[in-house]
Short mmCIF file of C-alpha atoms (C1' of nucleotides) in Angstrom, two decimals:
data_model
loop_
_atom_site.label_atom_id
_atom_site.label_comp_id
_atom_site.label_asym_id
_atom_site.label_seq_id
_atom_site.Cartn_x
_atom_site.Cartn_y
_atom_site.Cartn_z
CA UNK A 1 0.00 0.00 0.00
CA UNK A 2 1.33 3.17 -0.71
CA UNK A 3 2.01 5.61 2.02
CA UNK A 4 0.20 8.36 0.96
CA UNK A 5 -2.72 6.77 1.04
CA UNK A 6 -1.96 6.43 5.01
CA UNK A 7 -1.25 10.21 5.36
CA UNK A 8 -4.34 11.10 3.56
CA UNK A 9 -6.34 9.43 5.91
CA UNK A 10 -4.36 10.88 8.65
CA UNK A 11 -5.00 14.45 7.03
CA UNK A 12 -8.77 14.05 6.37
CA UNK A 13 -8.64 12.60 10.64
CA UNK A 14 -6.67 15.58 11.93
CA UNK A 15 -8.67 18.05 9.60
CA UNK A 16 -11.83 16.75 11.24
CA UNK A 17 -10.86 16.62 15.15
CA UNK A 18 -10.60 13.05 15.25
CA UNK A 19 -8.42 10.31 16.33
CA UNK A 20 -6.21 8.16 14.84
CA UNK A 21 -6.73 4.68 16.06
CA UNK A 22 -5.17 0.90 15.41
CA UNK A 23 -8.32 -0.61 13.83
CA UNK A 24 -8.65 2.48 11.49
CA UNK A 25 -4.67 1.92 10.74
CA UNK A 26 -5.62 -1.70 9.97
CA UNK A 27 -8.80 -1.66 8.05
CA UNK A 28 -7.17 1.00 5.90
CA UNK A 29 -4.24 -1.29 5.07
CA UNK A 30 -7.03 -4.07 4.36
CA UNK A 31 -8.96 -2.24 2.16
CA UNK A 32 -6.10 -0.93 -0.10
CA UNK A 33 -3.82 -4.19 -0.09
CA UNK A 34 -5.23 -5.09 -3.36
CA UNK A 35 -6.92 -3.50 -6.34
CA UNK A 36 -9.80 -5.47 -6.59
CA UNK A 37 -13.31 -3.83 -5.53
CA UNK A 38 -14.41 -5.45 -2.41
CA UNK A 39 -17.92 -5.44 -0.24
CA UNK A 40 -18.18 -4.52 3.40
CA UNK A 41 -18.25 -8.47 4.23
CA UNK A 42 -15.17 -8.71 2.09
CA UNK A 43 -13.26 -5.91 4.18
CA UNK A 44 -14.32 -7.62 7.14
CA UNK A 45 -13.18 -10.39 6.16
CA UNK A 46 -9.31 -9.11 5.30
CA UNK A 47 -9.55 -7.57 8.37
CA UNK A 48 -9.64 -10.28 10.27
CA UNK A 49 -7.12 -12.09 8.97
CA UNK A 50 -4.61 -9.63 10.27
CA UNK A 51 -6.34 -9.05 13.43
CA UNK A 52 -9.75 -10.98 14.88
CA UNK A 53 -10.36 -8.27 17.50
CA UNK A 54 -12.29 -5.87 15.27
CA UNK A 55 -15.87 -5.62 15.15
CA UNK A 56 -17.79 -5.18 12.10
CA UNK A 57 -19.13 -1.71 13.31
CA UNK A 58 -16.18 -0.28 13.72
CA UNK A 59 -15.56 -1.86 9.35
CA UNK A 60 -18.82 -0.45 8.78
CA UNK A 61 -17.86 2.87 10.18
CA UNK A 62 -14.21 3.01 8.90
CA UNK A 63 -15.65 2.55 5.27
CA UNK A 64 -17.67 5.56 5.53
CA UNK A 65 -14.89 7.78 6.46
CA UNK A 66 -12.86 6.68 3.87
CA UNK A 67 -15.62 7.61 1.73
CA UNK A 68 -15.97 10.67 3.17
CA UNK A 69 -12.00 11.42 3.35
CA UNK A 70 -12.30 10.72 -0.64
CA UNK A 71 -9.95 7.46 -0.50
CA UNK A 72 -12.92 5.14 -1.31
CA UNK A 73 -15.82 5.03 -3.65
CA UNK A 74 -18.92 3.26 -3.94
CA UNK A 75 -19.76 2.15 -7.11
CA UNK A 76 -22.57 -0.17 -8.49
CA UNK A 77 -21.27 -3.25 -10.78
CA UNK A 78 -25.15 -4.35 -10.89
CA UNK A 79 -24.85 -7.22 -8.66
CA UNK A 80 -26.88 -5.91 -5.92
CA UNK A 81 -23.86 -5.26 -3.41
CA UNK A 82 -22.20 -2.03 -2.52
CA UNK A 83 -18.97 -2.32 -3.28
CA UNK A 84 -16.05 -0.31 -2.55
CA UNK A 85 -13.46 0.54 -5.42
CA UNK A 86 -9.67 1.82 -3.87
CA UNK A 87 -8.77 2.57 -7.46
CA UNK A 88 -9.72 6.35 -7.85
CA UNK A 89 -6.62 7.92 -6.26
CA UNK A 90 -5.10 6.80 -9.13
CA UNK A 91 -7.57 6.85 -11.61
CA UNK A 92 -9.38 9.63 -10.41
CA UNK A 93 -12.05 9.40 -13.05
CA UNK A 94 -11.58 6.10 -15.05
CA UNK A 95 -14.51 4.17 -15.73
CA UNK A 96 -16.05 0.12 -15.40
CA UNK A 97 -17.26 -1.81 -18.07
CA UNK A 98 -18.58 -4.99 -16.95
CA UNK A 99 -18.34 -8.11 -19.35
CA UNK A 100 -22.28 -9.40 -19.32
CA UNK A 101 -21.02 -13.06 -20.26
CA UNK A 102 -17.95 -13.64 -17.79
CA UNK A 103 -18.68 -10.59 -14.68
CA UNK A 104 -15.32 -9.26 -15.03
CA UNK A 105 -14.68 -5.94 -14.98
CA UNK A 106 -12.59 -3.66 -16.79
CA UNK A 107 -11.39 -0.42 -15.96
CA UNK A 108 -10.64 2.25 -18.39
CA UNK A 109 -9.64 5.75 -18.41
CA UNK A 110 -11.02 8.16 -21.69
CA UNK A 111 -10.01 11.73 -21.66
CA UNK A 112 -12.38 11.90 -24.84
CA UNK A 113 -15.37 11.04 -22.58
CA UNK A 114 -14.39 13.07 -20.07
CA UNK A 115 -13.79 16.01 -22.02
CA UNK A 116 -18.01 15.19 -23.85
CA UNK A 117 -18.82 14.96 -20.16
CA UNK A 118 -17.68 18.46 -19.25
CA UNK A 119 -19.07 20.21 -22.45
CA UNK A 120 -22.60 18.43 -22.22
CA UNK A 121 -22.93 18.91 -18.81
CA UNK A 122 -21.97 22.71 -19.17
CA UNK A 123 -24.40 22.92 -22.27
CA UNK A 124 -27.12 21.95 -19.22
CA UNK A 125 -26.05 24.58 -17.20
CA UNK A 126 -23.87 23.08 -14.91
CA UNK A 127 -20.16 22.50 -13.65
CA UNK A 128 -19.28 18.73 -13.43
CA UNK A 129 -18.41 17.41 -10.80
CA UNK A 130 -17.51 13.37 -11.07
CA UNK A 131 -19.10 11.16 -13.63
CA UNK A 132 -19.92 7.78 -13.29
CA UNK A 133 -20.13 5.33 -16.00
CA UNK A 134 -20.89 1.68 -16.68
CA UNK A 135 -20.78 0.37 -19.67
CA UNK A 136 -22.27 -3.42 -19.69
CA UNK A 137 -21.06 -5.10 -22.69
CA UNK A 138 -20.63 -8.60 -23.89
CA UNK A 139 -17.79 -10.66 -24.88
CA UNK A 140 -16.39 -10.46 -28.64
CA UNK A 141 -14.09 -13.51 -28.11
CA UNK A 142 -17.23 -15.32 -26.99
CA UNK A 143 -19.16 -14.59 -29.50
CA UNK A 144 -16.20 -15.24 -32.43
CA UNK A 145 -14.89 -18.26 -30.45
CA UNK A 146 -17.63 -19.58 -28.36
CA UNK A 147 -15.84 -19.26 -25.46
CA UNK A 148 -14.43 -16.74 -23.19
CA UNK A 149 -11.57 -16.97 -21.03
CA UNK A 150 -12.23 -14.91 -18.34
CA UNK A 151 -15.64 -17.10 -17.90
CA UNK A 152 -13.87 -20.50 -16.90
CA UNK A 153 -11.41 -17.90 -14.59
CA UNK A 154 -14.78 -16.81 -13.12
CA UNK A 155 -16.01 -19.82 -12.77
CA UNK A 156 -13.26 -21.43 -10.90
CA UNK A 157 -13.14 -18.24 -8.18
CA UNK A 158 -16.68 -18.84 -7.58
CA UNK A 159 -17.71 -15.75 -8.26
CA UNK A 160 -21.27 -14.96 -8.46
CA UNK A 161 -22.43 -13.60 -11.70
CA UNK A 162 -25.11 -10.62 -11.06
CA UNK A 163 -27.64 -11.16 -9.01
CA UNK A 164 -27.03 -12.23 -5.37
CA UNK A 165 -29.97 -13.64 -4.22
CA UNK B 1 -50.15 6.04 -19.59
CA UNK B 2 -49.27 5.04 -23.41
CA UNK B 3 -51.34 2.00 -24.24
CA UNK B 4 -48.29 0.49 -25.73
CA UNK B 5 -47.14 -0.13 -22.36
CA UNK B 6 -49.58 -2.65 -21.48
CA UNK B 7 -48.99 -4.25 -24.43
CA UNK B 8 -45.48 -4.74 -24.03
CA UNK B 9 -46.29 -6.69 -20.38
CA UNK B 10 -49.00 -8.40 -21.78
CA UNK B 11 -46.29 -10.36 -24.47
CA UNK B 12 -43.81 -10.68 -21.81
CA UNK B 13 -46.09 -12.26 -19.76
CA UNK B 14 -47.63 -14.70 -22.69
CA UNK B 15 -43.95 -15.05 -23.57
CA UNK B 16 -42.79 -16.28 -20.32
CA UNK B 17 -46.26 -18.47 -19.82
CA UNK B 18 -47.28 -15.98 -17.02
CA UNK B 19 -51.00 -14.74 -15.95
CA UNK B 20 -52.65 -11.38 -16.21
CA UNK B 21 -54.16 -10.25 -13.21
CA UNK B 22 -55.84 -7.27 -11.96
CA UNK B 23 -53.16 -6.26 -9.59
CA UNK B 24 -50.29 -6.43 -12.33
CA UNK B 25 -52.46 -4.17 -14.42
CA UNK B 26 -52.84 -1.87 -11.74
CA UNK B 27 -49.23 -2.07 -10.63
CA UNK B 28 -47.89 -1.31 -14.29
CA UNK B 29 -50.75 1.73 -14.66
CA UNK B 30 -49.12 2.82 -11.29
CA UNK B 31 -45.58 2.84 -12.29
CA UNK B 32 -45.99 4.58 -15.52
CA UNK B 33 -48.81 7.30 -14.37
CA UNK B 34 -46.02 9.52 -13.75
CA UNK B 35 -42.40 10.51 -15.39
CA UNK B 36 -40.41 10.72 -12.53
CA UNK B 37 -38.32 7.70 -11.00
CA UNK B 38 -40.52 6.42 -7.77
CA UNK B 39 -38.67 3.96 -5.10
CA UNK B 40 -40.41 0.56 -4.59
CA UNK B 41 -42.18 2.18 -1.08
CA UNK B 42 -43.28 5.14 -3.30
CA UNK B 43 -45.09 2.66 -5.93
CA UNK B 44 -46.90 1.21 -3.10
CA UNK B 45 -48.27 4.34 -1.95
CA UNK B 46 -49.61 5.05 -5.85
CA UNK B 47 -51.07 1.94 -5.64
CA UNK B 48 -52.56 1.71 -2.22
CA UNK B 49 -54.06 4.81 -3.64
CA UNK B 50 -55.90 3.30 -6.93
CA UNK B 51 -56.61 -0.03 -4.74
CA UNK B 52 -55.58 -0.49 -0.59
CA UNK B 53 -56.18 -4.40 -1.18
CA UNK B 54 -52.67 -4.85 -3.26
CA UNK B 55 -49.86 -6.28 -0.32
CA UNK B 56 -46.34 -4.73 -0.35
CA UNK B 57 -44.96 -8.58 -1.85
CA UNK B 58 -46.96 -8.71 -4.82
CA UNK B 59 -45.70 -4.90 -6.13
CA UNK B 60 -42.27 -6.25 -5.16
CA UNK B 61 -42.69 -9.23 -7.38
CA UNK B 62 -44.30 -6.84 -10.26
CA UNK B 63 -41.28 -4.58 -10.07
CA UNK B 64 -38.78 -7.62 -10.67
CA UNK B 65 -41.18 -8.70 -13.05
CA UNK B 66 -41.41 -4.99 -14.92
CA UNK B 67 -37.60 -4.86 -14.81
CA UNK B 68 -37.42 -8.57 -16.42
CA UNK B 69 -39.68 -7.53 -19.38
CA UNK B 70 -37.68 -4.25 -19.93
CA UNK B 71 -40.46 -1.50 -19.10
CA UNK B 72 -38.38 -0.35 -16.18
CA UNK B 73 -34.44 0.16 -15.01
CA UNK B 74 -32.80 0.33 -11.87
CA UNK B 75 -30.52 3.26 -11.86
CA UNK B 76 -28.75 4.60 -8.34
CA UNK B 77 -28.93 8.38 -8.23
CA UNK B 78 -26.41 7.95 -5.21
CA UNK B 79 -29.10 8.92 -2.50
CA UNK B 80 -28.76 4.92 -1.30
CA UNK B 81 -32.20 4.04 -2.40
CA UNK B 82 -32.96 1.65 -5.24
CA UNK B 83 -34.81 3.35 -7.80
CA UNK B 84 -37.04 3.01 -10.79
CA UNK B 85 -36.66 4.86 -14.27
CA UNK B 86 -40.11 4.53 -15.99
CA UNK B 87 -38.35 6.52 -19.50
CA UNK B 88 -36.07 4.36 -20.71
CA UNK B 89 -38.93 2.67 -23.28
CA UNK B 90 -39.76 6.79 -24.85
CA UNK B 91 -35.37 7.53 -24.57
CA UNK B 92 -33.70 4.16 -24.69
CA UNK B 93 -30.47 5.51 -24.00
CA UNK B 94 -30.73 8.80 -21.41
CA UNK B 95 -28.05 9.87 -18.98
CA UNK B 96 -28.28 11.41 -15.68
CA UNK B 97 -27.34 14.25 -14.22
CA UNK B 98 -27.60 14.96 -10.35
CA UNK B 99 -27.42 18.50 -9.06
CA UNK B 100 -25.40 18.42 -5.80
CA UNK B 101 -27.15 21.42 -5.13
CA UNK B 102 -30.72 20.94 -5.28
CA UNK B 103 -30.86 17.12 -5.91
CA UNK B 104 -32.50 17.62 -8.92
CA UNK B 105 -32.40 15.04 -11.67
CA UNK B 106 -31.68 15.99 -15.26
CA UNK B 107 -32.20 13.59 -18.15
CA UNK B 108 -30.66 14.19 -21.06
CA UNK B 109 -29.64 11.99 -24.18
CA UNK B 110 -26.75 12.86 -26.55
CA UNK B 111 -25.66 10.84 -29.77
CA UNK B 112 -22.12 11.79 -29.27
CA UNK B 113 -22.22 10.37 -25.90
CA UNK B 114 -23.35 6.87 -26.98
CA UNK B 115 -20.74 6.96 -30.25
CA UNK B 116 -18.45 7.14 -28.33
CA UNK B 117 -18.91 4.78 -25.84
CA UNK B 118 -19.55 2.44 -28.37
CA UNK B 119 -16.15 3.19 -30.16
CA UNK B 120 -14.31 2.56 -26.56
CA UNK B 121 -16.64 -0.64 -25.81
CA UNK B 122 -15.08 -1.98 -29.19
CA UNK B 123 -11.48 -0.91 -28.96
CA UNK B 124 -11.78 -2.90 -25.78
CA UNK B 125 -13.15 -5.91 -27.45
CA UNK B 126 -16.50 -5.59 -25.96
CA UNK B 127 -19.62 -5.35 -28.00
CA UNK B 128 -22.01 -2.68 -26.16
CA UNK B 129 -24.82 -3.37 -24.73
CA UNK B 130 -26.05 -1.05 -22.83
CA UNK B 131 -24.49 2.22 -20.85
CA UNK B 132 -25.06 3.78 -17.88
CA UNK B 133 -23.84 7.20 -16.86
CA UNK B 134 -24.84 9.53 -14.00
CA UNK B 135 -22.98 12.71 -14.07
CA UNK B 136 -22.93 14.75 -10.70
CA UNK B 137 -22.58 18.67 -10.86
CA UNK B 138 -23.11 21.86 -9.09
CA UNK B 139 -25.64 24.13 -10.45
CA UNK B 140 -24.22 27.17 -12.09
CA UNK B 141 -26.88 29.02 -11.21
CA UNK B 142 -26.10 28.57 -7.76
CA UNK B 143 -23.16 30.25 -7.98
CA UNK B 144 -23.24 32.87 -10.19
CA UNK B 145 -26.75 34.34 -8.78
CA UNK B 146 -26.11 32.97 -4.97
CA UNK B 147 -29.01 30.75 -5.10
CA UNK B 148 -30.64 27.62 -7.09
CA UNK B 149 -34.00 28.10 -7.94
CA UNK B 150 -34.76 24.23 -7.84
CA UNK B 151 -33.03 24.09 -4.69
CA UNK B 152 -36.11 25.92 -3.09
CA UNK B 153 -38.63 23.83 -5.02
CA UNK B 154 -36.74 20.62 -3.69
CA UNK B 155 -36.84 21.62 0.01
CA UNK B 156 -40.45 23.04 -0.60
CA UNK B 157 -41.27 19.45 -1.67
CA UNK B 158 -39.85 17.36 0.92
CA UNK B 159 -37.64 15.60 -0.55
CA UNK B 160 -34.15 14.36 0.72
CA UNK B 161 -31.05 15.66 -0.81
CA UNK B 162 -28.82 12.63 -1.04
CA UNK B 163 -27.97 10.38 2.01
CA UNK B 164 -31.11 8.64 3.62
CA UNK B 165 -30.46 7.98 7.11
"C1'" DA C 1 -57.83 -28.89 -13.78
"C1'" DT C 2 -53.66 -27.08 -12.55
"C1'" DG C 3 -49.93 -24.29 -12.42
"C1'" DT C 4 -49.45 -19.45 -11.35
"C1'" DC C 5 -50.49 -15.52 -8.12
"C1'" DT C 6 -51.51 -13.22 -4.04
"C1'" DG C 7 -51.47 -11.84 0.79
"C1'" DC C 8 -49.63 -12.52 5.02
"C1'" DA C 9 -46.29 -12.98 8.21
"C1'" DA C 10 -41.92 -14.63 9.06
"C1'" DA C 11 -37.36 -14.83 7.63
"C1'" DG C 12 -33.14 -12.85 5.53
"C1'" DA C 13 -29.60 -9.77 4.47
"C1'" DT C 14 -27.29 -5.72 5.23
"C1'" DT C 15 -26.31 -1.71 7.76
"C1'" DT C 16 -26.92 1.36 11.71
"C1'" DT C 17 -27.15 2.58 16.54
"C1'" DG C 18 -27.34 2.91 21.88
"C1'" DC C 19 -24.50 2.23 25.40
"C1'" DA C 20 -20.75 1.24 28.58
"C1'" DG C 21 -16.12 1.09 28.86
"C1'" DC C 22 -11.60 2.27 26.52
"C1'" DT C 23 -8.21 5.31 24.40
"C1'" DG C 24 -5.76 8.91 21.94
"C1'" DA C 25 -4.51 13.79 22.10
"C1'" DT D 1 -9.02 15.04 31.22
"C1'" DC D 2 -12.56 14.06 28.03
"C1'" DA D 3 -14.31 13.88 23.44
"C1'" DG D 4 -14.04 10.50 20.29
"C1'" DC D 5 -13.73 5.37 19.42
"C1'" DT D 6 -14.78 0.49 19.89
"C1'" DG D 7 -17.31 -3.80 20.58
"C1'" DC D 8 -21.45 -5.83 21.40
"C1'" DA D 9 -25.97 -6.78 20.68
"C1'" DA D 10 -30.21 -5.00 19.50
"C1'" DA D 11 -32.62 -2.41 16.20
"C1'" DA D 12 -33.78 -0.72 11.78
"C1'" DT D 13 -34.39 -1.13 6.77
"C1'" DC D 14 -35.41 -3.12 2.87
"C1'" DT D 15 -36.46 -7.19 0.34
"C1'" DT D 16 -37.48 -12.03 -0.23
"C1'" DT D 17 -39.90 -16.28 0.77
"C1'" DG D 18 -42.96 -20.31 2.48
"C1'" DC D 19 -47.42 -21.40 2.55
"C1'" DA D 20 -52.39 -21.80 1.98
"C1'" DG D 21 -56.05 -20.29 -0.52
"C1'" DA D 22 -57.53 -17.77 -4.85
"C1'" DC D 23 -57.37 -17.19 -9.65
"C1'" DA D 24 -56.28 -17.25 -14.72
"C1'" DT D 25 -56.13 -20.05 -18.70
#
DNA sequence: ATGTCTGCAAAGATTTTGCAGCTGA
DNA sequence: TCAGCTGCAAAATCTTTGCAGACAT
C-alpha cells in the first residue's frame, strides 16, 4: 500500500478533530492491499485475517470515512452489493465496463469522454463534478470463439455472476 | 399512460407463460402514471391509492417482473435508495445528471455520448450493450446568482437531498 | 384442472445505533 | 481530562420467501 494513502487518511482525521486509532490503521491497510473492488463483508473479512479483534461496526464505520476522506468510492457493478473501489486515487475518473457473459470488470480511463462529459454537462447549465459510467457489454471472443476466457477464470473463483440472491 | 405499455407486459407475460391479473395491471398503470423515478415504497403508496387491497410482496414481485420484461431500469442516483426509471422505453439511451445542489435530476440523451462509448466498448473488445452514466454537478446558477431556484422547489417538496439515514 | 399468483407474516440480508467502557490527544 | 472510538448486541431497513387459498387459462 502506498504511504500516501496512510497520510491522507491521517489528514482528512486531523482536519476533522478526530483520532487516529489501530483498527482504522488496519482496516485501511485491508482495504487498499489489493486493487480489486471489495464489499463490506469482504473488508471484514481481510480484516480479520490480520487481526480478529475488530468488530464489524467499527468496518462499517471506517468505510464511511474513507468515503468521506475521498480514499474510497462506492460504485454499483449491478450485482446488488455495494462495493467499494480503492482505485480512484489513481484513476481519479476512469470508468467500469462490466463483461455481461464472464462478470469481469474492466477499468478504463477516456479523456475523450471526459472532455463530452464536461461540455454536455456545461451545455445543461452546470459545472461537473464526477461522472460515473458503466458500460455493460458482452464478450467479442465469446461470441467469435464460443468461449471466453475470463468465464472458466470466473467460474473457478466462484464468483457470483449478477444477481445475489 | 401510453397504451403500448400494457402491451409490451401483456407479451412478456404470454412469452414467459405468465398470468394477467388485476393487480399487475394496476401495478404497471401505477408505475408509468407519472415521469419521474418512484422507489419501490413510493409505488406502493400510488397503488394503495388506486386499490388499498394490493400487499407490499406482490408490487415487489411486479417490479422484478417490470424490470425482467424491460419496461423499467434500476438506476442509483447515489441517495442509497434503489430506484425506478419509468423513460427508458420513450429515450432508450438517457443519462443522468444529479445537481449536488438541489438534488434535482436531469435527463438528457446525446448521440455523441453513446458513439463514443460504443467506439471505446469496441477498442476494448467488448460489443455494447447497454451504458449507464450519471454525471454529478453543481448548479451554475447557484453560484453565479447565490441561489438555485430548484433548490427551493426541492426543500419546498420534501424531498431528501442525497444520504437517507 | 392445474400451475401461477396473491397476501400474510416470518425470515433474511445488510447496515446502523445505543450504550458502557476504553483510548488517543 | 474528556471527546471520540470500539465492541457488542439489538434495532432498523429493505427485500425475499414459504405457505395456503384464490385465480387465470
Amino acid at each position: 500500500m502506498d504511504a500516501g494513502i496512510q497520510n491522507q487518511l491521517d489528514d482528512f482525521i486531523r482536519r476533522m478533530g478526530l483520532r487516529r486509532t489501530g483498527q482504522r490503521e488496519i482496516i485501511l491497510k485491508a482495504a487498499f492491499s489489493h486493487k480489486e473492488h471489495f464489499t463490506a463483508e469482504d473488508l471484514l473479512g481481510r480484516v480479520r485475517i490480520i487481526q480478529a479483534a475488530i468488530s464489524r461496526a467499527t468496518v462499517y464505520r471506517t468505510l464511511a470515512l474513507m468515503v468521506e476522506a475521498g480514499l474510497l468510492r462506492e460504485i454499483d457493478l449491478g450485482d446488488e452489493q455495494t462495493t467499494y473501489d480503492p482505485n480512484f486515487l489513481d484513476k481519479p475518473s476512469h470508468n467500469h465496463l462490466v463483461c455481461i457473459d464472464c462478470g469481469r470488470v474492466v477499468e478504463f480511463e477516456d479523456a475523450h469522454i471526459d472532455l463530452l462529459n464536461d461540455c454536455v454537462t456545461r451545455r445543461l447549465g452546470f459545472k461537473p463534478l464526477r461522472q460515473t459510467l458503466k458500460i455493460e457489454a458482452n464478450c467479442e471472443q465469446l461470441r467469435l470463439n464460443g468461449r471466453c476466457p475470463n468465464l472458466i477464470a470466473t467460474r473457478l473463483s466462484g464468483k457470483r455472476l449478477r444477481k445475489k440472491r
